[in-house]
Short mmCIF file of C-alpha atoms in Angstrom, two decimals:
data_model
loop_
_atom_site.label_atom_id
_atom_site.label_comp_id
_atom_site.label_asym_id
_atom_site.label_seq_id
_atom_site.Cartn_x
_atom_site.Cartn_y
_atom_site.Cartn_z
CA MET A 49 68.04 93.35 88.12
CA SER A 50 68.46 91.92 91.47
CA THR A 51 70.71 93.30 94.81
CA ALA A 52 73.25 90.40 94.60
CA PHE A 53 73.84 92.31 90.89
CA ALA A 54 74.10 95.28 91.98
CA PHE A 55 76.04 94.97 94.64
CA ALA A 56 79.12 92.72 92.38
CA LEU A 57 78.65 95.78 90.19
CA VAL A 58 80.27 97.86 92.98
CA GLY A 59 82.97 95.37 93.25
CA VAL A 60 83.90 95.28 89.99
CA GLY A 61 83.82 99.21 90.43
CA LEU A 62 86.19 98.68 93.48
CA PHE A 63 87.81 96.75 91.47
CA ALA A 64 89.27 99.06 88.55
CA LEU A 65 89.63 101.68 90.93
CA GLY A 66 92.35 100.12 92.20
CA LEU A 67 93.37 98.64 89.35
CA PHE A 68 93.75 102.23 88.09
CA ALA A 69 95.31 103.86 91.16
CA LEU A 70 98.12 100.48 91.55
CA MET A 71 98.92 102.02 87.23
CA VAL A 72 99.03 104.97 87.65
CA TYR A 73 100.92 106.20 91.16
CA VAL A 74 104.66 105.93 91.46
CA HIS A 75 104.70 105.00 95.58
CA LEU A 76 104.54 101.86 96.59
CA LEU A 77 101.62 103.40 99.70
CA ARG A 78 99.65 103.94 97.34
CA LYS A 79 100.39 100.46 94.99
CA ILE A 80 99.96 98.15 98.49
CA ILE A 81 96.34 100.14 99.23
CA ALA A 82 95.32 100.26 95.43
CA ILE A 83 95.93 96.26 95.98
CA ASN A 84 93.71 96.46 98.85
CA VAL A 85 91.26 98.53 97.39
CA MET A 86 91.77 95.45 94.57
CA GLY A 87 91.06 92.77 97.06
CA SER A 88 88.14 93.90 98.52
CA GLY A 89 86.54 94.66 94.82
CA VAL A 90 87.09 90.94 94.61
CA PHE A 91 86.23 89.64 98.43
CA MET A 92 83.13 91.87 97.45
CA ILE A 93 82.08 90.25 94.08
CA LEU A 94 82.31 87.10 96.20
CA VAL A 95 80.16 87.49 98.90
CA ALA A 96 77.85 89.34 96.71
CA LEU A 97 77.59 86.86 94.15
CA ALA A 98 77.13 83.56 96.89
CA LYS A 99 73.18 85.19 97.99
CA ARG A 100 71.29 84.62 94.42
CA SER A 101 69.07 82.49 95.42
CA ALA A 102 66.34 83.20 97.80
CA GLU A 103 66.13 80.66 100.40
CA ALA A 104 70.21 80.23 101.52
CA THR A 105 72.93 81.82 101.07
CA ASP A 106 76.47 79.91 99.50
CA PRO A 107 78.46 79.18 101.52
CA ILE A 108 81.44 78.23 99.91
CA PRO A 109 82.26 81.72 98.89
CA HIS A 110 82.01 82.16 102.42
CA ALA A 111 85.01 80.54 103.65
CA MET A 112 86.99 81.63 100.71
CA VAL A 113 86.56 85.61 101.87
CA ILE A 114 86.44 84.80 105.30
CA THR A 115 90.35 83.33 104.91
CA GLY A 116 91.02 86.09 102.35
CA ILE A 117 90.90 88.39 104.48
CA VAL A 118 93.18 87.44 106.76
CA VAL A 119 95.56 85.76 104.68
CA ALA A 120 95.54 89.63 102.99
CA VAL A 121 96.26 91.31 105.68
CA SER A 122 99.35 89.52 106.84
CA ALA A 123 100.99 89.51 102.20
CA THR A 124 99.54 93.68 103.41
CA ALA A 125 101.90 93.81 106.29
CA LEU A 126 105.16 91.88 104.49
CA ALA A 127 105.01 94.26 101.70
CA LEU A 128 105.00 97.21 104.08
CA THR A 129 108.13 95.91 105.72
CA LEU A 130 109.61 95.40 102.79
CA MET A 131 108.69 98.92 100.89
CA LEU A 132 110.63 100.41 104.15
CA LYS A 133 113.60 98.26 103.77
CA LEU A 134 113.49 99.61 100.21
CA THR A 135 112.73 103.24 101.33
CA ALA A 136 115.75 102.72 104.55
CA ALA A 137 117.76 100.55 101.42
CA SER A 138 117.37 103.27 98.82
CA GLY A 139 115.88 106.59 100.36
CA ARG A 140 112.64 106.73 98.04
CA ALA A 141 109.47 104.96 98.20
CA ARG A 142 109.34 103.70 94.76
CA PHE A 143 110.69 101.09 92.31
CA THR A 144 113.65 103.53 90.20
CA ASP A 145 115.21 101.94 87.44
CA ASP A 146 119.14 101.94 88.55
CA MET B 31 120.60 103.97 106.93
CA MET B 32 117.74 106.43 106.36
CA HIS B 33 115.94 104.56 109.15
CA ASN B 34 114.80 107.53 111.12
CA LYS B 35 113.41 108.86 108.35
CA PRO B 36 111.03 106.01 106.38
CA LEU B 37 108.39 107.55 104.75
CA ASP B 38 109.00 112.14 105.05
CA ASN B 39 107.82 112.16 101.30
CA ILE B 40 104.77 110.54 100.01
CA SER B 41 105.10 113.81 97.42
CA ASP B 42 107.94 112.13 96.60
CA ASP B 43 105.20 110.98 93.76
CA TYR B 44 106.50 112.34 90.07
CA ARG B 45 103.38 112.95 88.69
CA PRO B 46 102.84 111.11 85.98
CA ALA B 47 101.69 112.85 81.81
CA ALA B 48 98.55 113.63 81.36
CA MET B 49 98.80 110.50 78.48
CA VAL B 50 99.95 108.28 81.07
CA TYR B 51 96.32 109.26 83.52
CA LEU B 52 94.24 109.21 80.31
CA LEU B 53 95.37 105.50 78.70
CA SER B 54 95.70 103.90 82.20
CA ALA B 55 92.20 105.45 82.36
CA LEU B 56 91.17 103.79 78.85
CA ALA B 57 92.50 100.45 79.37
CA VAL B 58 90.83 100.49 83.58
CA MET B 59 87.46 102.04 81.97
CA THR B 60 87.51 98.50 79.31
CA VAL B 61 88.48 96.10 82.12
CA ALA B 62 85.74 97.23 83.84
CA ALA B 63 83.06 96.27 81.09
CA LEU B 64 84.79 93.66 80.31
CA LEU B 65 84.26 92.54 83.91
CA ALA B 66 80.63 93.86 85.02
CA TYR B 67 80.33 92.18 81.16
CA VAL B 68 81.03 88.48 82.74
CA VAL B 69 79.09 88.77 86.22
CA LEU B 70 76.29 89.65 84.14
CA SER B 71 76.42 87.13 82.85
CA LEU B 72 76.43 84.88 85.54
CA PRO B 73 73.79 82.89 86.03
CA PRO B 74 70.49 84.96 87.86
CA VAL B 75 69.86 82.11 89.98
CA ALA B 76 72.91 80.05 91.37
CA PRO B 77 72.06 78.28 94.12
CA GLY B 78 75.87 77.19 94.14
CA LEU B 79 77.07 74.61 96.62
CA THR B 80 74.29 75.47 98.57
CA GLY B 81 72.38 72.16 98.45
CA HIS B 82 75.64 70.36 98.64
CA VAL B 83 75.97 71.40 102.57
CA ALA B 84 72.80 71.80 103.65
CA ALA B 85 73.00 67.83 102.30
CA GLN B 86 75.89 67.25 104.58
CA MET B 87 75.75 69.38 107.63
CA GLY B 88 74.07 66.87 109.59
CA GLN B 89 78.08 65.34 109.28
CA SER B 90 79.71 68.00 110.38
CA GLY B 91 79.33 69.00 113.70
CA VAL B 92 78.36 72.52 113.74
CA SER B 93 74.97 73.77 112.56
CA ASN B 94 76.59 76.80 110.92
CA PRO B 95 77.17 76.32 107.21
CA VAL B 96 80.30 78.34 106.84
CA THR B 97 82.50 76.98 109.84
CA ALA B 98 80.97 74.00 108.74
CA VAL B 99 82.99 74.14 104.92
CA LEU B 100 86.17 76.20 107.00
CA LEU B 101 86.74 73.38 109.71
CA ASN B 102 85.45 70.72 108.27
CA PHE B 103 84.42 70.39 104.52
CA ARG B 104 87.33 72.33 103.38
CA GLY B 105 89.66 72.08 106.23
CA TYR B 106 92.79 71.47 104.56
CA ASP B 107 92.46 74.38 102.75
CA THR B 108 91.98 75.91 106.32
CA LEU B 109 95.02 74.65 107.24
CA LEU B 110 97.14 75.58 104.22
CA GLU B 111 96.01 79.03 105.19
CA MET B 112 97.22 78.34 108.53
CA VAL B 113 100.33 77.98 106.47
CA VAL B 114 100.29 81.19 103.98
CA LEU B 115 99.87 83.22 107.03
CA LEU B 116 103.03 81.90 109.31
CA VAL B 117 105.11 82.01 106.35
CA ALA B 118 104.13 85.68 105.78
CA LEU B 119 105.23 85.95 109.21
CA LEU B 120 108.79 84.84 108.05
CA GLY B 121 109.09 86.35 105.53
CA VAL B 122 108.68 89.77 107.62
CA TRP B 123 111.68 88.00 110.25
CA ALA B 124 113.88 88.17 107.87
CA LEU B 125 113.68 91.13 106.81
CA GLY B 126 115.28 91.44 109.91
CA ASP B 127 115.01 93.19 113.13
CA VAL B 128 112.26 95.00 115.09
CA ALA B 129 113.48 98.87 115.10
CA ARG B 130 114.73 100.49 118.48
CA HIS B 131 112.24 100.89 119.99
CA HIS B 132 111.87 104.27 122.58
CA GLU B 133 109.96 103.77 125.59
CA THR B 134 107.73 106.74 126.03
CA ALA B 135 104.15 106.80 128.07
CA PRO B 136 101.41 106.39 125.82
CA GLY B 137 98.70 109.79 126.94
CA PRO B 138 95.99 109.16 129.45
CA VAL B 139 93.14 108.35 126.61
CA LEU B 140 95.42 106.24 125.00
CA ASP B 141 96.78 104.29 128.49
CA THR B 142 92.80 103.67 129.84
CA LEU B 143 91.68 102.70 126.65
CA ALA B 144 94.28 100.12 126.27
CA ARG B 145 93.00 98.30 129.67
CA VAL B 146 90.20 98.99 129.50
CA LEU B 147 90.05 97.11 125.60
CA THR B 148 92.21 94.66 126.38
CA PRO B 149 90.31 92.09 128.66
CA LEU B 150 87.02 93.02 126.79
CA LEU B 151 88.26 92.56 123.16
CA ILE B 152 89.80 88.59 124.83
CA LEU B 153 86.41 87.93 126.14
CA VAL B 154 84.65 89.50 122.16
CA ALA B 155 87.75 86.93 120.41
CA ALA B 156 86.19 83.84 123.29
CA TYR B 157 82.56 84.81 122.50
CA LEU B 158 83.21 84.68 118.64
CA LEU B 159 85.00 81.52 119.29
CA TRP B 160 82.24 79.22 121.17
CA VAL B 161 79.20 81.35 118.67
CA GLY B 162 81.12 80.16 115.47
CA ALA B 163 79.20 76.86 115.95
CA HIS B 164 75.64 77.84 115.36
CA ALA B 165 75.48 81.34 114.17
CA PRO B 166 78.89 83.84 111.94
CA GLY B 167 81.63 83.46 114.06
CA GLY B 168 84.50 81.49 114.36
CA ALA B 169 88.58 81.31 114.82
CA PHE B 170 89.64 84.06 111.89
CA GLN B 171 87.12 86.37 112.84
CA ALA B 172 87.81 85.41 116.90
CA GLY B 173 91.70 85.73 116.11
CA SER B 174 91.35 88.87 114.18
CA VAL B 175 90.17 90.61 117.30
CA LEU B 176 93.10 89.19 119.41
CA GLY B 177 95.25 90.26 116.85
CA ALA B 178 93.89 93.94 117.27
CA ALA B 179 94.03 93.82 121.07
CA GLY B 180 97.72 92.66 120.47
CA VAL B 181 98.03 95.21 117.94
CA LEU B 182 96.25 98.03 120.51
CA LEU B 183 98.70 97.54 123.06
CA LEU B 184 101.60 97.56 121.05
CA LEU B 185 100.72 101.37 120.47
CA THR B 186 100.65 102.19 124.12
CA GLY B 187 104.02 101.18 124.14
CA TRP B 188 103.75 97.57 125.91
CA ARG B 189 106.58 95.27 124.49
CA PRO B 190 106.26 91.11 125.70
CA ARG B 191 108.81 89.97 128.08
CA ILE B 192 112.09 89.00 127.10
CA ALA B 193 111.55 86.03 128.37
CA LEU B 194 108.56 85.65 126.32
CA ILE B 195 110.12 85.62 123.20
CA ASP B 196 111.70 83.38 122.15
CA LEU B 197 110.50 80.02 123.18
CA PRO B 198 106.79 80.61 124.32
CA LEU B 199 106.21 83.12 121.16
CA ARG B 200 107.01 80.98 118.71
CA LEU B 201 105.22 77.86 120.75
CA ILE B 202 101.72 80.15 119.97
CA LEU B 203 102.25 81.25 116.44
CA ILE B 204 102.75 77.31 115.20
CA ILE B 205 100.54 75.78 117.85
CA GLY B 206 96.93 76.70 115.16
CA PRO B 207 98.89 74.45 112.48
CA ALA B 208 100.74 72.48 114.65
CA ALA B 209 97.22 70.99 116.10
CA PHE B 210 95.74 70.96 112.20
CA VAL B 211 98.15 68.68 110.70
CA ALA B 212 98.38 66.82 113.89
CA MET B 213 95.27 66.34 113.05
CA ALA B 214 95.12 65.69 109.65
CA ALA B 215 97.50 62.05 110.44
CA ILE B 216 94.93 61.10 113.82
CA THR B 217 92.29 60.86 111.07
CA LEU B 218 94.32 59.65 108.57
CA LEU B 219 94.75 56.58 111.10
CA ILE B 220 91.47 56.27 112.02
CA GLU B 221 89.42 57.09 109.08
CA GLY B 222 91.78 56.29 106.21
CA GLN B 223 91.28 60.68 105.20
CA LEU B 224 92.72 63.43 106.17
CA LEU B 225 90.67 65.47 108.17
CA THR B 226 87.50 63.57 107.79
CA TYR B 227 86.39 63.25 111.53
CA PRO B 228 84.45 60.88 113.05
CA VAL B 229 81.12 62.00 113.25
CA MET B 230 80.17 61.84 116.66
CA GLN B 231 83.70 63.80 118.41
CA ALA B 232 83.34 66.38 115.11
CA GLY B 233 82.06 69.43 117.02
CA THR B 234 84.62 69.14 119.88
CA LEU B 235 87.67 68.03 117.70
CA ILE B 236 86.11 71.36 115.42
CA LEU B 237 86.51 73.09 119.09
CA ILE B 238 89.79 72.22 119.73
CA LEU B 239 91.21 73.10 116.05
CA GLU B 240 89.45 76.03 115.84
CA THR B 241 91.43 77.43 119.89
CA MET B 242 94.91 76.59 118.57
CA ALA B 243 93.54 78.55 115.17
CA MET B 244 92.68 81.14 117.27
CA LEU B 245 95.74 81.70 119.23
CA SER B 246 97.94 81.00 116.18
CA ILE B 247 95.92 84.41 114.24
CA GLY B 248 96.19 86.46 116.95
CA VAL B 249 99.51 85.79 117.52
CA THR B 250 100.61 86.24 114.09
CA LEU B 251 99.04 88.80 112.61
CA ALA B 252 100.50 91.26 116.08
CA ALA B 253 103.83 90.13 115.38
CA LEU B 254 103.15 91.16 112.04
CA PHE B 255 102.65 94.67 113.30
CA LEU B 256 106.22 94.90 115.21
CA GLY B 257 107.48 94.24 111.26
CA GLY B 258 110.63 92.28 112.70
CA GLN B 259 112.10 89.82 114.38
CA PRO B 260 111.59 90.34 117.92
CA ARG B 261 115.09 89.32 119.63
CA ASP B 262 116.41 90.91 123.19
CA ILE B 263 118.92 93.22 122.53
CA GLN B 264 115.89 95.88 121.83
CA ASN B 265 115.68 96.33 125.53
CA LYS B 266 119.67 96.39 125.77
#
C-alpha cells in the first residue's frame, strides 16, 4: 500500500471521528468542531489521493482544498455566530425540542 | 438577554445514554469501513488531470500548476468562492451588530507581539502572493495570513476607526469579487469567453486579480472574527 492510501485512510479515520462526535454530543460548539474535523478528513483524503503517480501531483485537488479551507473557516465563523445568538436567546448552547 | 454569559456551561452537554453511544459507534464504524473500502478500491496509479494541466501550462501565465488551476483554468470556481466568503460575512452581519467593546489595555507581551508581528505578517502575505506565480503560495494563503494579522490586532483591543468602517471597509470587502467580475466581463468582450486571458498578459492579469482577492479574503476573515456588523454606536 502506497503512502497516498495510508494518508487517505487517516483522512477516513478523521472523518469517522468527527461524525461520531457530531452524532453523540449535544453542545453546539462540540458539533461545530466535529464538522470541522470531518472537513479536515475530507481535505486530507483529497490531498493524499492527488499524489497517485510517480512523476507529478495532480494540482486540481490541491486547488480545491486551498479554497475549501478558506470557505470552511468562513462557514465556521457563521456557525459560531449563529450559536452565540441562539445561546443569547435561549440560554442554552444546544437544540431543544420545545 | 443573557449576553454576558454566553458559553459558560459546556457541561450543559447532557450525557446521552450508553445505548446511544454504542449504536452511534457501530454506525460510524460501518461508515468508516465502507469509506475505507471505497478509498482502497480506487485505482492505485491515477495521474488525474496532471497531464492536461501540464500541457496547458505554457498558456497560463504562471508556472505553479495550483495557481494556474485556481486563477486561470478554473477561475470561475474561484470567483464563486470569493462570493461565498462575502455571503458568509453578510450572514454574520445580518445576525446583529458587534457586541459592545470594552476597551482594555493589552498585556505587555500581547502588545509588543502585535506591534512586531503585524508588519511581519503583512510582509509574509506580500511574499506569498508574489511567490504564488511559481511556487506554493497565492491569494488564498496570503489572504489567510492577512486575516491572521487582523485577528491579532483585534485581540489586542484595536478597533478600526469609525471613518474606516463604513465605505472603506465595504470597498475592500468587495474589491476581490468585483475585480473578478470585471475581469470576467472584459475577457468576455475581448476573448469571447469568461475569464479566458490573452496569453501574453495572463501573468499580469493574474497578479492583479490575486492582489485584489488577497485584500478581500484577509479583510473578510478578520471581519468575520468581529462576529457582527461594526457600527459607530459601539464607541458612544
